[in-house]
């Protein structure tokens, strides 16, 4: 199972992802749209969520519920274990560790949360996550499609086109977001001072923008938050290791904002 998340929708990456999957020999068996809410967020990552900071939880709630996501059930090329194979080829959630040829690298992952896709790492997760995304009737349809070995590429492309048409295309890069805020804030030295200085806490930028009468959009908050937050609690390990994680420690913010 592959979930193409809201950042993939507003960045117009859904059809690119479908083309990549087809080119790699993956076949879409079933597709539907699904609006993730805060309870689904906790269900998806319930075995790793104990490591998340408050900021990371808040950002996940904010961006995962921003638009519908596209849910795909896939048949792996050859006889591969689909969950394990997809975990390998989708690439790390850390952009620095994504390799050319992997899905997240192809789509242009931005940071450890705005990484465009989520997949079930192993068969037990697959069954559990189908239960998160699908009602009883939808689950029956999923299993019938899998049993018949259906083809649903056309359905997936139609849903992708519809989802993308419903949302304004956005540039979610950090530099573009900061430039957009700075352009509106030229008469507010308190806010521009934060943007022109070294990396501040993202919440302070939001507070200063609110005080200046320049409230940030949902996606501006998301880009600032996911780019500047500390993602994990120190010395806390997940209840169950993430199959797509790496042995490297998380990278913490600390570089200057772009000028």
XYZ file of C-alpha atoms in Angstrom:
259
model
C 0.000 0.000 0.000
C 1.248 3.449 -0.943
C -0.241 6.713 0.353
C 0.484 9.791 -1.773
C 0.204 12.561 0.794
C -1.168 16.145 0.625
C 2.247 17.657 -0.131
C 2.349 15.429 -3.246
C -1.089 16.784 -4.204
C -0.281 20.505 -3.968
C 3.157 20.014 -5.543
C 1.552 18.223 -8.520
C 3.516 15.006 -7.977
C 0.712 12.421 -8.136
C 0.940 11.634 -11.833
C 4.738 11.719 -11.682
C 4.570 9.074 -8.962
C 2.192 6.933 -11.017
C 4.508 7.147 -14.024
C 7.491 6.160 -11.868
C 5.626 3.160 -10.461
C 4.606 2.000 -13.923
C 8.144 2.413 -15.226
C 9.472 0.291 -12.367
C 6.997 -2.517 -13.048
C 4.570 -1.806 -10.196
C 0.904 -2.326 -11.047
C -1.992 -0.452 -9.442
C -4.664 -2.947 -8.387
C -6.944 -0.547 -6.457
C -7.091 3.229 -5.905
C -9.201 5.575 -3.805
C -8.973 8.976 -2.141
C -8.835 9.307 1.622
C -8.826 12.302 3.994
C -6.388 11.650 6.826
C -7.463 13.074 10.217
C -5.578 13.348 13.508
C -6.740 9.896 14.614
C -5.533 8.310 11.388
C -2.165 10.065 11.823
C -1.751 8.379 15.190
C -2.875 5.030 13.830
C -0.453 5.089 10.902
C 2.567 5.789 13.101
C 1.366 4.335 16.396
C 4.509 2.271 16.956
C 6.928 5.158 16.295
C 4.848 8.101 17.538
C 6.205 7.859 21.096
C 9.466 9.376 19.786
C 7.847 12.434 18.192
C 8.132 15.928 19.657
C 5.044 18.093 20.165
C 6.023 20.164 17.109
C 6.249 17.095 14.910
C 2.833 15.858 16.038
C 1.280 19.263 15.437
C 2.781 19.526 11.965
C 1.592 16.033 11.026
C -1.959 16.906 12.058
C -1.794 20.158 10.076
C -0.425 18.938 6.755
C -1.829 15.395 6.606
C -5.381 16.791 6.864
C -4.826 19.627 4.367
C -6.217 17.725 1.354
C -7.352 14.238 0.472
C -4.559 11.737 -0.141
C -4.409 9.092 -2.866
C -4.330 5.486 -1.609
C -2.907 2.854 -3.953
C -2.801 -0.921 -3.581
C 0.075 -2.208 -5.685
C 1.275 -5.494 -7.137
C 5.053 -5.787 -6.993
C 7.055 -6.685 -10.105
C 7.997 -10.362 -10.147
C 7.591 -12.414 -6.990
C 8.983 -9.831 -4.558
C 7.492 -9.253 -1.101
C 5.653 -6.078 -2.075
C 5.855 -4.297 1.284
C 9.589 -4.870 1.765
C 10.352 -4.105 -1.876
C 8.425 -0.828 -1.811
C 10.094 0.208 1.438
C 13.485 -0.238 -0.242
C 12.693 1.604 -3.450
C 10.706 4.515 -1.991
C 13.846 5.942 -0.301
C 14.563 7.406 3.108
C 12.432 10.099 4.748
C 15.701 12.055 5.149
C 16.402 13.867 1.842
C 20.149 13.591 2.443
C 19.860 9.797 2.341
C 17.621 9.468 -0.721
C 19.445 7.971 -3.686
C 18.880 8.609 -7.399
C 16.348 6.158 -8.770
C 14.294 5.990 -5.566
C 10.724 7.299 -5.557
C 11.215 10.078 -3.006
C 14.350 11.258 -4.809
C 12.453 11.299 -8.110
C 9.600 13.317 -6.593
C 11.866 15.744 -4.708
C 11.386 15.110 -0.989
C 11.908 18.328 1.018
C 12.382 17.263 4.632
C 11.664 14.393 7.018
C 7.937 15.160 7.067
C 7.282 16.685 3.649
C 8.450 13.477 1.995
C 5.438 12.972 -0.292
C 4.656 9.286 0.298
C 3.979 6.744 3.026
C 3.921 2.984 2.624
C 3.164 -0.042 4.752
C 6.564 -1.464 5.677
C 5.538 -5.092 6.145
C 2.478 -7.341 5.640
C 1.148 -6.797 9.171
C 1.244 -3.040 8.561
C -0.495 -3.549 5.218
C -3.501 -5.240 6.816
C -3.601 -2.679 9.647
C -3.340 0.327 7.323
C -5.994 -0.940 4.920
C -8.205 -0.951 8.017
C -7.282 2.687 8.702
C -8.062 3.887 5.165
C -11.007 1.713 4.202
C -14.493 1.048 5.525
C -15.746 -2.524 5.714
C -17.263 -2.262 2.245
C -14.102 -0.700 0.820
C -11.960 -3.423 2.409
C -14.090 -6.061 0.690
C -13.546 -4.238 -2.618
C -9.790 -4.087 -1.986
C -9.523 -7.818 -1.324
C -11.687 -8.673 -4.341
C -9.442 -6.507 -6.520
C -6.340 -8.221 -5.141
C -7.844 -11.654 -5.632
C -8.836 -10.885 -9.240
C -5.501 -9.167 -9.875
C -7.323 -6.118 -11.244
C -5.693 -3.240 -13.096
C -6.613 0.231 -11.837
C -4.033 2.518 -13.447
C -6.725 4.481 -15.302
C -8.747 4.920 -12.112
C -5.630 6.095 -10.265
C -4.764 8.625 -12.976
C -8.304 9.966 -13.046
C -8.301 10.390 -9.259
C -4.849 12.002 -9.386
C -5.939 14.518 -12.008
C -9.070 15.358 -10.012
C -7.189 15.783 -6.740
C -4.596 18.051 -8.318
C -7.239 20.145 -10.089
C -8.970 20.840 -6.764
C -5.888 22.455 -5.199
C -3.801 25.478 -6.043
C -0.270 24.388 -7.027
C 2.272 25.441 -4.418
C 6.036 25.718 -4.119
C 6.721 24.224 -0.688
C 10.461 24.802 -0.688
C 11.768 26.592 2.376
C 13.422 29.391 0.389
C 10.283 30.193 -1.631
C 8.116 30.180 1.499
C 10.425 32.538 3.405
C 10.659 34.849 0.384
C 6.861 34.980 0.155
C 6.491 35.885 3.835
C 9.280 38.459 3.595
C 7.616 40.147 0.613
C 4.444 40.736 2.654
C 6.304 41.782 5.789
C 8.523 44.604 4.489
C 6.781 47.153 6.788
C 7.197 44.976 9.879
C 10.821 45.023 11.082
C 10.143 42.614 13.955
C 9.112 39.897 11.543
C 11.695 40.643 8.851
C 14.345 40.663 11.565
C 13.461 37.079 12.417
C 13.487 36.067 8.769
C 16.822 37.783 8.093
C 18.564 36.434 11.171
C 19.760 32.966 12.054
C 17.245 30.154 12.325
C 14.626 30.996 14.997
C 11.923 28.878 16.556
C 9.179 28.520 13.961
C 6.467 29.376 16.492
C 7.994 32.822 17.048
C 7.714 33.611 13.328
C 4.045 32.587 13.454
C 3.441 34.770 16.546
C 5.141 37.780 15.004
C 3.178 37.376 11.773
C -0.104 37.219 13.711
C 0.824 40.369 15.682
C 1.683 42.161 12.438
C -1.728 41.314 10.980
C -0.111 39.012 8.419
C -1.310 35.562 9.462
C 0.476 32.740 7.703
C -1.346 30.230 5.538
C -1.620 26.592 6.594
C 1.102 25.559 4.160
C 3.435 28.403 5.194
C 3.121 27.189 8.789
C 3.747 23.636 7.641
C 6.861 24.503 5.663
C 8.326 26.584 8.507
C 7.422 24.011 11.131
C 8.653 20.927 9.308
C 11.855 22.692 8.248
C 12.791 24.176 11.640
C 11.418 21.777 14.254
C 13.365 19.177 16.210
C 11.611 15.956 15.129
C 12.380 13.418 17.846
C 12.676 13.305 21.614
C 16.223 12.626 22.805
C 17.057 9.141 24.095
C 13.633 7.731 23.153
C 13.393 4.711 20.860
C 10.272 3.674 18.911
C 8.095 0.891 20.244
C 8.737 -0.978 16.990
C 11.686 0.008 14.745
C 10.724 1.690 11.488
C 11.779 -0.576 8.636
C 12.673 2.434 6.474
C 14.727 4.190 9.152
C 18.482 4.466 9.104
C 21.099 4.094 11.785
C 22.071 7.724 11.449
C 20.782 10.172 14.090
C 18.261 12.798 12.959
C 19.616 16.044 11.547
C 18.666 19.039 13.670
C 18.051 22.562 12.430
C 20.780 25.146 12.804
C 21.651 26.649 9.429
C 20.855 30.271 8.548
C 17.658 31.155 6.774
C 18.175 31.937 3.070
C 18.614 35.663 2.411
